[in-house]
Coordinates of C-alpha atoms and ligand atoms in Angstrom, one line a residue:
X5 CA -63.8 18.4 -69.3
X6 CA -65.1 15.5 -71.3
X7 CA -67.0 12.7 -69.7
X8 CA -65.2 10.4 -67.3
X9 CA -62.9 7.9 -68.9
X10 CA -63.5 4.2 -68.1
X11 CA -62.1 0.9 -69.3
X12 CA -64.7 -0.8 -71.6
X13 CA -64.2 -4.5 -70.7
X14 CA -63.0 -6.7 -67.9
X15 CA -60.3 -8.2 -70.1
X16 CA -59.2 -4.8 -71.4
X17 CA -59.0 -3.5 -67.8
X18 CA -56.8 -6.4 -66.7
X19 CA -54.7 -6.2 -69.9
X20 CA -54.1 -2.5 -69.3
X21 CA -53.3 -2.8 -65.6
X22 CA -51.1 -5.9 -66.2
X23 CA -49.3 -4.0 -69.0
X24 CA -48.6 -1.1 -66.6
X25 CA -47.1 -3.5 -64.1
X26 CA -45.1 -5.8 -66.4
X27 CA -42.0 -3.8 -67.5
X28 CA -38.3 -3.7 -67.4
X29 CA -38.7 -4.6 -63.7
X30 CA -39.8 -8.1 -64.6
X31 CA -37.7 -8.8 -67.6
X32 CA -34.3 -7.6 -66.5
X33 CA -34.4 -6.3 -62.9
X34 CA -35.9 -9.4 -61.5
X35 CA -33.4 -12.0 -62.9
X36 CA -30.5 -9.7 -62.0
X37 CA -31.7 -9.2 -58.5
X38 CA -32.4 -12.9 -58.1
X39 CA -28.9 -13.8 -59.2
X40 CA -27.3 -11.2 -56.9
X41 CA -29.4 -12.3 -54.0
X42 CA -28.9 -16.1 -54.0
X43 CA -31.5 -17.3 -56.5
X44 CA -34.2 -19.4 -54.9
X45 CA -34.0 -17.9 -51.5
X46 CA -34.7 -14.5 -53.0
X47 CA -37.5 -16.0 -55.1
X48 CA -39.4 -17.3 -52.0
X49 CA -39.2 -14.0 -50.2
X50 CA -40.3 -12.1 -53.3
X51 CA -43.3 -14.4 -53.8
X52 CA -44.2 -13.9 -50.1
X53 CA -43.9 -10.1 -50.4
X54 CA -46.1 -10.0 -53.5
X55 CA -48.8 -12.1 -51.8
X56 CA -48.7 -10.6 -48.3
X57 CA -47.8 -7.0 -49.0
X58 CA -48.2 -6.3 -52.7
X59 CA -51.8 -7.4 -53.2
X60 CA -53.2 -5.4 -50.1
X61 CA -51.3 -2.3 -51.1
X62 CA -52.5 -2.6 -54.7
X63 CA -56.1 -3.1 -53.5
X64 CA -55.8 0.1 -51.4
X65 CA -54.5 2.1 -54.4
X66 CA -57.4 0.9 -56.6
X67 CA -59.9 1.7 -53.8
X68 CA -58.5 5.2 -53.4
X69 CA -58.5 5.8 -57.1
X70 CA -62.0 4.6 -57.7
X71 CA -63.4 6.4 -54.7
X72 CA -61.6 9.7 -55.6
X73 CA -62.6 9.4 -59.3
X74 CA -59.8 11.7 -60.2
X75 CA -56.0 11.6 -60.6
X76 CA -53.4 10.6 -58.1
X77 CA -53.4 14.0 -56.4
X78 CA -57.1 14.9 -57.1
X79 CA -58.2 11.7 -55.3
X80 CA -56.9 12.9 -52.0
X81 CA -58.4 16.3 -52.6
X82 CA -61.8 14.8 -53.4
X83 CA -61.8 12.9 -50.2
X84 CA -60.1 15.4 -47.9
X85 CA -60.5 18.8 -49.5
X86 CA -59.0 20.8 -46.5
X87 CA -56.2 18.5 -45.4
X88 CA -52.7 18.2 -46.8
X89 CA -53.0 14.5 -47.8
X90 CA -52.7 15.5 -51.4
X91 CA -49.0 15.8 -50.8
X92 CA -48.7 12.0 -51.0
X93 CA -50.3 12.0 -54.4
X94 CA -48.1 14.9 -55.5
X95 CA -45.0 13.0 -54.5
X96 CA -46.2 9.9 -56.4
X97 CA -46.8 12.0 -59.5
X98 CA -43.3 13.6 -59.2
X99 CA -41.7 10.2 -58.7
X100 CA -43.5 8.8 -61.7
X101 CA -42.4 11.8 -63.8
X102 CA -38.8 11.4 -62.8
X103 CA -38.9 7.7 -63.5
X104 CA -40.5 8.4 -66.9
X105 CA -37.5 10.5 -67.9
X106 CA -35.0 7.7 -67.6
X107 CA -37.4 4.8 -68.4
X108 CA -37.9 6.4 -71.8
X109 CA -34.2 6.2 -72.4
X110 CA -34.0 2.5 -71.7
X111 CA -37.1 1.8 -73.6
X112 CA -35.4 3.6 -76.5
X113 CA -32.4 1.2 -76.2
X114 CA -34.7 -1.8 -76.4
X115 CA -36.2 -0.5 -79.6
X116 CA -32.8 0.0 -81.2
X117 CA -31.7 -3.5 -80.2
X118 CA -34.9 -4.8 -81.7
X119 CA -34.1 -3.0 -84.9
X120 CA -30.5 -4.1 -84.9
X121 CA -31.6 -7.7 -84.4
X122 CA -34.0 -7.5 -87.3
X123 CA -31.4 -6.0 -89.7
X124 CA -28.6 -8.2 -88.3
X125 CA -26.4 -5.3 -87.4
X126 CA -26.1 -6.5 -83.8
X127 CA -24.5 -9.7 -84.9
X128 CA -22.2 -8.2 -87.4
X129 CA -19.1 -8.7 -85.3
X130 CA -16.5 -9.4 -88.0
X131 CA -14.3 -6.5 -86.8
X132 CA -14.1 -7.6 -83.2
X133 CA -11.4 -9.6 -81.5
X134 CA -13.8 -11.8 -79.6
X135 CA -17.6 -12.1 -79.3
X136 CA -17.5 -11.2 -75.7
X137 CA -15.9 -7.8 -76.2
X138 CA -17.9 -7.3 -79.3
X139 CA -21.3 -7.1 -77.5
X140 CA -19.9 -5.0 -74.7
X141 CA -18.4 -2.7 -77.3
X142 CA -21.8 -2.5 -79.0
X143 CA -23.6 -1.6 -75.8
X144 CA -21.1 1.0 -75.0
X145 CA -21.3 2.4 -78.6
X146 CA -25.1 2.7 -78.4
X147 CA -25.6 3.9 -74.8
X148 CA -22.7 6.2 -74.6
X149 CA -22.9 8.0 -77.9
X150 CA -24.5 11.4 -78.3
X151 CA -27.3 11.0 -80.9
X152 CA -27.8 7.3 -81.6
X153 CA -29.6 6.4 -78.4
X154 CA -31.9 9.4 -78.7
X155 CA -33.4 8.1 -81.9
X156 CA -35.1 5.2 -80.1
X157 CA -36.0 7.4 -77.1
X158 CA -37.8 10.0 -79.3
X159 CA -39.5 7.1 -81.1
X160 CA -40.9 5.8 -77.9
X161 CA -42.0 9.3 -76.8
X162 CA -43.8 9.8 -80.1
X163 CA -45.5 6.4 -79.8
X164 CA -46.6 7.4 -76.2
X165 CA -48.0 10.6 -77.5
X166 CA -50.1 8.9 -80.2
X167 CA -51.5 6.2 -77.9
X168 CA -52.2 8.6 -75.0
X169 CA -53.9 11.2 -77.2
X170 CA -56.2 8.5 -78.6
X171 CA -57.4 8.0 -75.1
X172 CA -57.9 5.5 -72.2
X173 CA -60.3 3.2 -73.9
X174 CA -59.3 3.4 -77.6
X175 CA -55.6 4.0 -77.0
X176 CA -54.4 2.4 -73.8
X177 CA -56.9 -0.4 -73.5
X178 CA -56.9 -1.4 -77.2
X179 CA -53.1 -1.4 -77.3
X180 CA -52.9 -3.6 -74.2
X181 CA -55.5 -6.0 -75.6
X182 CA -53.2 -6.6 -78.6
X183 CA -49.7 -6.4 -76.9
X184 CA -50.3 -8.4 -73.8
X185 CA -51.2 -11.6 -75.6
X186 CA -48.1 -11.0 -77.8
X187 CA -46.0 -10.7 -74.7
X188 CA -47.3 -13.9 -73.2
X189 CA -46.9 -15.9 -76.4
X190 CA -43.3 -14.8 -76.8
X191 CA -42.6 -15.7 -73.1
X192 CA -44.1 -19.1 -73.6
X193 CA -42.0 -19.8 -76.7
X194 CA -38.8 -18.8 -74.8
X195 CA -39.8 -21.0 -71.8
X196 CA -40.1 -24.0 -74.0
X197 CA -36.8 -23.3 -75.7
X198 CA -35.1 -22.7 -72.3
X199 CA -36.4 -26.0 -71.0
X200 CA -34.9 -27.9 -73.9
X201 CA -31.4 -26.5 -73.5
X202 CA -28.7 -29.0 -72.5
X203 CA -27.9 -27.6 -69.0
X204 CA -31.4 -26.4 -68.2
X205 CA -31.6 -28.4 -65.0
X206 CA -28.5 -26.8 -63.5
X207 CA -29.8 -23.3 -64.1
X208 CA -33.2 -24.3 -62.8
X209 CA -31.7 -25.6 -59.7
X210 CA -30.0 -22.3 -58.8
X211 CA -33.3 -20.5 -59.4
X212 CA -35.6 -23.0 -57.7
X213 CA -33.7 -24.9 -55.0
X214 CA -33.5 -22.7 -52.0
X215 CA -30.3 -22.4 -50.0
X216 CA -31.5 -20.7 -46.8
X217 CA -28.0 -19.9 -45.7
X218 CA -28.1 -17.2 -48.4
X219 CA -31.0 -15.6 -46.7
X220 CA -30.1 -12.4 -44.8
X221 CA -31.7 -9.0 -44.1
X222 CA -30.4 -7.5 -47.3
X223 CA -31.9 -10.3 -49.4
X224 CA -35.3 -9.8 -47.7
X225 CA -35.2 -6.0 -48.2
X226 CA -34.2 -6.3 -51.8
X227 CA -37.0 -8.8 -52.5
X228 CA -39.5 -6.5 -50.9
X229 CA -38.1 -3.5 -53.0
X230 CA -38.4 -5.6 -56.1
X231 CA -42.0 -6.6 -55.4
X232 CA -43.0 -3.0 -55.0
X233 CA -41.1 -1.9 -58.1
X234 CA -42.5 -4.6 -60.2
X235 CA -46.1 -4.1 -59.1
X236 CA -45.8 -0.3 -59.8
X237 CA -46.8 0.5 -56.2
X238 CA -46.5 4.0 -54.8
X239 CA -46.2 5.9 -58.0
X240 CA -49.8 6.8 -58.6
X241 CA -50.3 4.5 -61.6
X242 CA -52.8 2.3 -59.8
X243 CA -54.7 5.2 -58.2
X244 CA -55.0 6.7 -61.7
X245 CA -56.2 3.4 -63.3
X246 CA -58.5 2.8 -60.3
X247 CA -60.4 5.9 -61.4
X248 CA -61.0 4.2 -64.8
X249 CA -62.5 1.0 -63.2
X250 CA -66.3 0.7 -63.6
X251 CA -68.4 0.5 -60.4
X252 CA -68.9 -3.2 -60.8
X253 CA -65.2 -4.1 -61.0
X254 CA -64.1 -6.3 -58.1
X255 CA -61.0 -4.7 -56.7
X256 CA -59.6 -7.6 -54.7
X257 CA -60.0 -10.1 -57.5
X258 CA -58.4 -7.6 -60.0
X259 CA -55.5 -6.9 -57.7
X260 CA -54.9 -10.7 -57.3
X261 CA -55.1 -11.3 -61.0
X262 CA -52.7 -8.5 -61.9
X263 CA -50.2 -9.3 -59.1
X264 CA -50.2 -13.0 -60.0
X265 CA -49.7 -12.4 -63.7
X266 CA -47.0 -9.9 -63.0
X267 CA -45.3 -12.4 -60.7
X268 CA -45.7 -15.2 -63.3
X269 CA -43.9 -13.1 -65.9
X270 CA -41.0 -12.5 -63.5
X271 CA -40.7 -16.1 -62.6
X272 CA -40.9 -17.2 -66.3
X273 CA -38.1 -14.8 -67.0
X274 CA -36.0 -16.5 -64.3
X275 CA -36.9 -19.9 -65.9
X276 CA -35.7 -18.6 -69.2
X277 CA -32.5 -16.7 -68.2
X278 CA -30.9 -19.1 -65.7
X279 CA -31.1 -22.2 -68.0
X280 CA -29.9 -20.1 -70.9
X281 CA -26.8 -18.6 -69.2
X282 CA -25.8 -21.9 -67.6
X283 CA -26.2 -23.9 -70.8
X284 CA -23.9 -21.5 -72.6
X285 CA -21.4 -21.3 -69.7
X286 CA -22.1 -17.7 -69.0
X287 CA -23.3 -18.0 -65.4
X288 CA -20.3 -16.1 -64.0
X289 CA -21.0 -13.2 -66.4
X290 CA -22.2 -9.9 -65.0
X291 CA -26.0 -9.9 -64.9
X292 CA -26.4 -6.5 -63.4
X293 CA -28.7 -4.0 -65.1
X294 CA -28.0 -3.4 -68.8
X295 CA -25.3 -6.0 -69.1
X296 CA -27.7 -8.9 -68.7
X297 CA -30.0 -8.0 -71.6
X298 CA -27.6 -6.1 -73.8
X299 CA -24.5 -8.2 -73.5
X300 CA -25.0 -11.6 -71.9
X301 CA -28.2 -12.5 -73.8
X302 CA -26.9 -11.5 -77.2
X303 CA -24.0 -13.8 -76.5
X304 CA -26.5 -16.6 -75.8
X305 CA -28.4 -15.8 -79.1
X306 CA -25.1 -15.7 -81.0
X307 CA -24.4 -19.3 -80.0
X308 CA -27.9 -20.5 -81.0
X309 CA -29.1 -21.4 -84.4
X310 CA -31.5 -18.8 -85.9
X311 CA -29.7 -16.1 -83.9
X312 CA -31.5 -13.1 -85.4
X313 CA -35.0 -14.7 -84.9
X314 CA -34.5 -15.3 -81.2
X315 CA -32.8 -12.0 -80.7
X316 CA -35.6 -10.1 -82.5
X317 CA -38.3 -12.0 -80.5
X318 CA -36.6 -11.3 -77.2
X319 CA -36.1 -7.6 -77.9
X320 CA -39.7 -7.4 -79.1
X321 CA -40.8 -8.8 -75.8
X322 CA -38.6 -6.3 -73.9
X323 CA -39.9 -3.4 -76.1
X324 CA -43.6 -4.4 -75.5
X325 CA -43.0 -4.7 -71.7
X326 CA -41.2 -1.3 -71.6
X327 CA -43.6 0.6 -73.8
X328 CA -46.8 -0.5 -72.1
X329 CA -45.2 0.7 -68.8
X330 CA -44.0 4.1 -70.1
X331 CA -47.6 4.7 -71.3
X332 CA -49.0 3.9 -67.8
X333 CA -46.4 6.0 -66.1
X334 CA -47.1 8.9 -68.4
X335 CA -50.9 8.6 -67.9
X336 CA -50.4 9.5 -64.2
X337 CA -49.3 13.0 -65.3
X338 CA -51.7 13.2 -68.2
X339 CA -54.6 12.5 -65.9
X340 CA -53.3 15.0 -63.4
X341 CA -52.9 17.8 -66.0
X342 CA -56.4 17.1 -67.4
X343 CA -58.1 17.3 -64.0
X344 CA -56.0 20.0 -62.4
X345 CA -55.8 22.5 -65.3
X346 CA -58.9 21.4 -67.1
X347 CA -57.0 20.6 -70.3
X348 CA -58.1 18.8 -73.3
X349 CA -56.3 15.4 -73.7
X350 CA -54.1 16.5 -76.6
X351 CA -52.9 19.5 -74.6
X352 CA -52.4 17.5 -71.5
X353 CA -50.3 14.9 -73.4
X354 CA -48.2 17.7 -75.0
X355 CA -47.7 19.4 -71.6
X356 CA -46.5 16.1 -70.1
X357 CA -44.4 14.7 -73.0
X358 CA -42.7 17.9 -74.3
X359 CA -40.6 18.4 -71.1
X360 CA -39.9 14.6 -71.1
X361 CA -38.1 15.1 -74.5
X362 CA -35.7 17.5 -72.7
X363 CA -35.4 15.4 -69.5
X364 CA -34.8 12.2 -71.3
X365 CA -32.2 13.9 -73.6
X366 CA -30.4 15.0 -70.5
X367 CA -30.6 11.5 -69.0
X368 CA -29.3 9.9 -72.2
X369 CA -26.4 12.4 -72.5
X370 CA -25.5 11.7 -68.9
X371 CA -24.8 8.1 -69.8
X372 CA -22.4 9.2 -72.6
X373 CA -20.8 12.6 -73.3
X374 CA -21.8 14.0 -70.0
X375 CA -20.8 11.1 -67.8
X376 CA -18.0 13.1 -66.2
X377 CA -20.7 15.3 -64.6
X378 CA -21.8 13.6 -61.4
X379 CA -23.6 14.5 -58.2
X380 CA -22.7 12.4 -55.2
X381 CA -20.7 10.2 -57.6
X382 CA -23.8 9.5 -59.7
X383 CA -24.7 10.5 -63.2
X384 CA -28.0 12.4 -63.6
X385 CA -29.6 9.2 -64.9
X386 CA -28.5 7.2 -61.9
X387 CA -29.3 10.0 -59.5
X388 CA -32.9 10.3 -60.7
X389 CA -33.2 6.5 -60.5
X390 CA -31.9 6.5 -56.9
X391 CA -34.0 9.4 -55.7
X392 CA -37.2 8.2 -57.4
X393 CA -37.0 4.4 -56.8
X394 CA -35.1 4.2 -53.6
X395 CA -36.5 7.2 -51.7
X396 CA -39.7 8.7 -53.3
X397 CA -41.5 5.4 -54.0
X398 CA -41.1 3.9 -50.5
X399 CA -42.0 7.2 -48.9
X400 CA -45.1 7.5 -51.2
X401 CA -46.1 3.9 -50.4
X402 CA -45.8 4.4 -46.6
X403 CA -47.9 7.6 -47.0
X404 CA -50.6 5.7 -48.9
X405 CA -50.8 2.9 -46.4
X406 CA -51.0 5.3 -43.4
X407 CA -53.7 7.4 -45.2
X408 CA -55.8 4.4 -46.3
X409 CA -55.3 2.5 -43.0
X410 CA -55.9 5.3 -40.6
X411 CA -57.2 8.6 -42.0
X412 CA -59.3 7.9 -45.1
X413 CA -63.0 8.4 -44.7
X414 CA -64.4 5.6 -42.5
X415 CA -65.8 2.7 -44.5
X416 CA -64.1 3.8 -47.8
X417 CA -62.1 0.6 -48.1
X418 CA -65.1 -1.6 -47.1
X419 CA -67.4 0.2 -49.5
X420 CA -65.0 -0.1 -52.4
X421 CA -64.1 -3.7 -51.6
X422 CA -67.7 -4.9 -51.3
X423 CA -68.9 -2.6 -54.1
X424 CA -71.1 -0.7 -51.7
X425 CA -72.3 -3.8 -49.8
X426 CA -73.5 -5.7 -52.9
X427 CA -70.7 -8.3 -52.6
X428 CA -68.9 -10.0 -49.8
X429 CA -65.2 -9.3 -49.2
X430 CA -63.4 -11.5 -46.7
X431 CA -60.2 -9.7 -47.6
X432 CA -61.3 -6.4 -46.1
X433 CA -60.1 -6.9 -42.5
X434 CA -56.9 -8.6 -43.8
X435 CA -56.2 -5.7 -46.1
X436 CA -56.8 -3.2 -43.4
X437 CA -54.6 -5.0 -40.9
X438 CA -51.7 -5.2 -43.4
X439 CA -51.9 -1.6 -44.5
X440 CA -52.3 -0.3 -41.0
X441 CA -49.5 -2.2 -39.3
X442 CA -47.4 -4.6 -41.4
X443 CA -46.8 -2.7 -44.7
X444 CA -45.7 0.7 -43.3
X445 CA -43.2 -0.8 -40.9
X446 CA -41.7 -3.2 -43.5
X447 CA -41.5 -0.5 -46.2
X448 CA -39.8 1.8 -43.8
X449 CA -37.2 -0.9 -43.3
X450 CA -36.7 -1.1 -47.1
X451 CA -36.3 2.7 -47.1
X452 CA -33.7 2.7 -44.3
X453 CA -32.0 -0.4 -45.8
X454 CA -31.3 1.6 -49.0
X455 CA -29.1 3.9 -46.9
X456 CA -27.1 1.2 -45.2
Ligands
PFF504 N1 -43.7 -2.0 -62.8 C1 -43.1 -1.6 -64.0 C2 -41.8 -2.3 -64.1 O1 -41.6 -3.3 -63.4 O2 -40.9 -2.0 -64.9 C3 -43.1 -0.1 -64.2 C4 -42.3 0.6 -63.1 C5 -42.7 0.7 -61.8 C6 -41.1 1.2 -63.5 C7 -42.0 1.3 -60.9 C8 -40.4 1.9 -62.6 C9 -40.8 1.9 -61.3 F1 -40.1 2.5 -60.4

């Protein structure tokens, strides 16, 4: 195999890792979860989860990745050739692959909405009885038809292929260096606009003023689940990227920067969405899943001047967030194929993405013409989502914490956190304590909570 891939610059490394974390989880899952779980009370628990659990678990994934110098499964094999710990990595790779198959579908929808915003087709509602039903009709027409949604999905897969084939440094890192600033600029523009809306204060209050009577165990578990989803923990992404970190990278500082930026984006989305929906009287609208971004927000844009401009900017933001995440999720499998089967990058990318074409087609059809076909009452799309996000991710994260906390080679964490003793790391004992005791127990509760 060719020489070891590595990120070229500090900024590029941060941009790529932040790009992997910021995704649909921040832009639509977070506001929807916050609304369903009582607003500010949820926000506080979420922030605590990111700081107390998220950062230490992220540090451990980076440490394992850099020490292993391989892929998410290979890292365990490098460190413990004869033991079965690689199963944890295998599970993470499988989870990420399943997630990729439906994430590509949603990423495809965002691209099509971007296109329809630019052309104006999204706001051509002359044939509809009311605006409200018009946007719901449009979403149904896109997501539930046979071929239309696949166009965007195949487009995203093709884009993934091109960037992944170009490579870690010239593809992933360079793309992130361009797209991450674009994402932050658009976010900033929307935050300013949202602050200037007439009822901004009312929306802000729901999001920022805590009502602790809303706090119950379900809210806490959902906030913890959201923190893990948003930071991409437990799916091998950060182990894979850790292997691309140069020796000099400070892992704790990197994990803090990435987590804080990811959290900032989620909070900014809250600061945009809540003032917007309250200002336009839509606060009682469904915000769950696809409805928030594909129905409620177009309703907001339709009531604003320069509708198409705002709509196009928003769907550009969503597309950038989604695409940078699909690339990171796919890289987990590409890196695995390269190491495991000694494949050239082009062949590894083909081997990973070709089956994704078939899997995402199945996921897309399961939302439309095949929606009658369900397993445990769930479409294939929802079933994959549930298995991967609610079961495999928490199981993988617990496995990682137990391994890194108790069974990894002695001193691995300390050596990685202090860059082999050349730097101080006051975080080391804290990280160790959290991944040994606190994180596995709390993640286990999230896992069990999903079944209650
Ligand atoms: N962290 C990204 C997001 O928030 O969308 C990517 C991601 C992670 C997607 C974990 C899905 C997932 F289960």
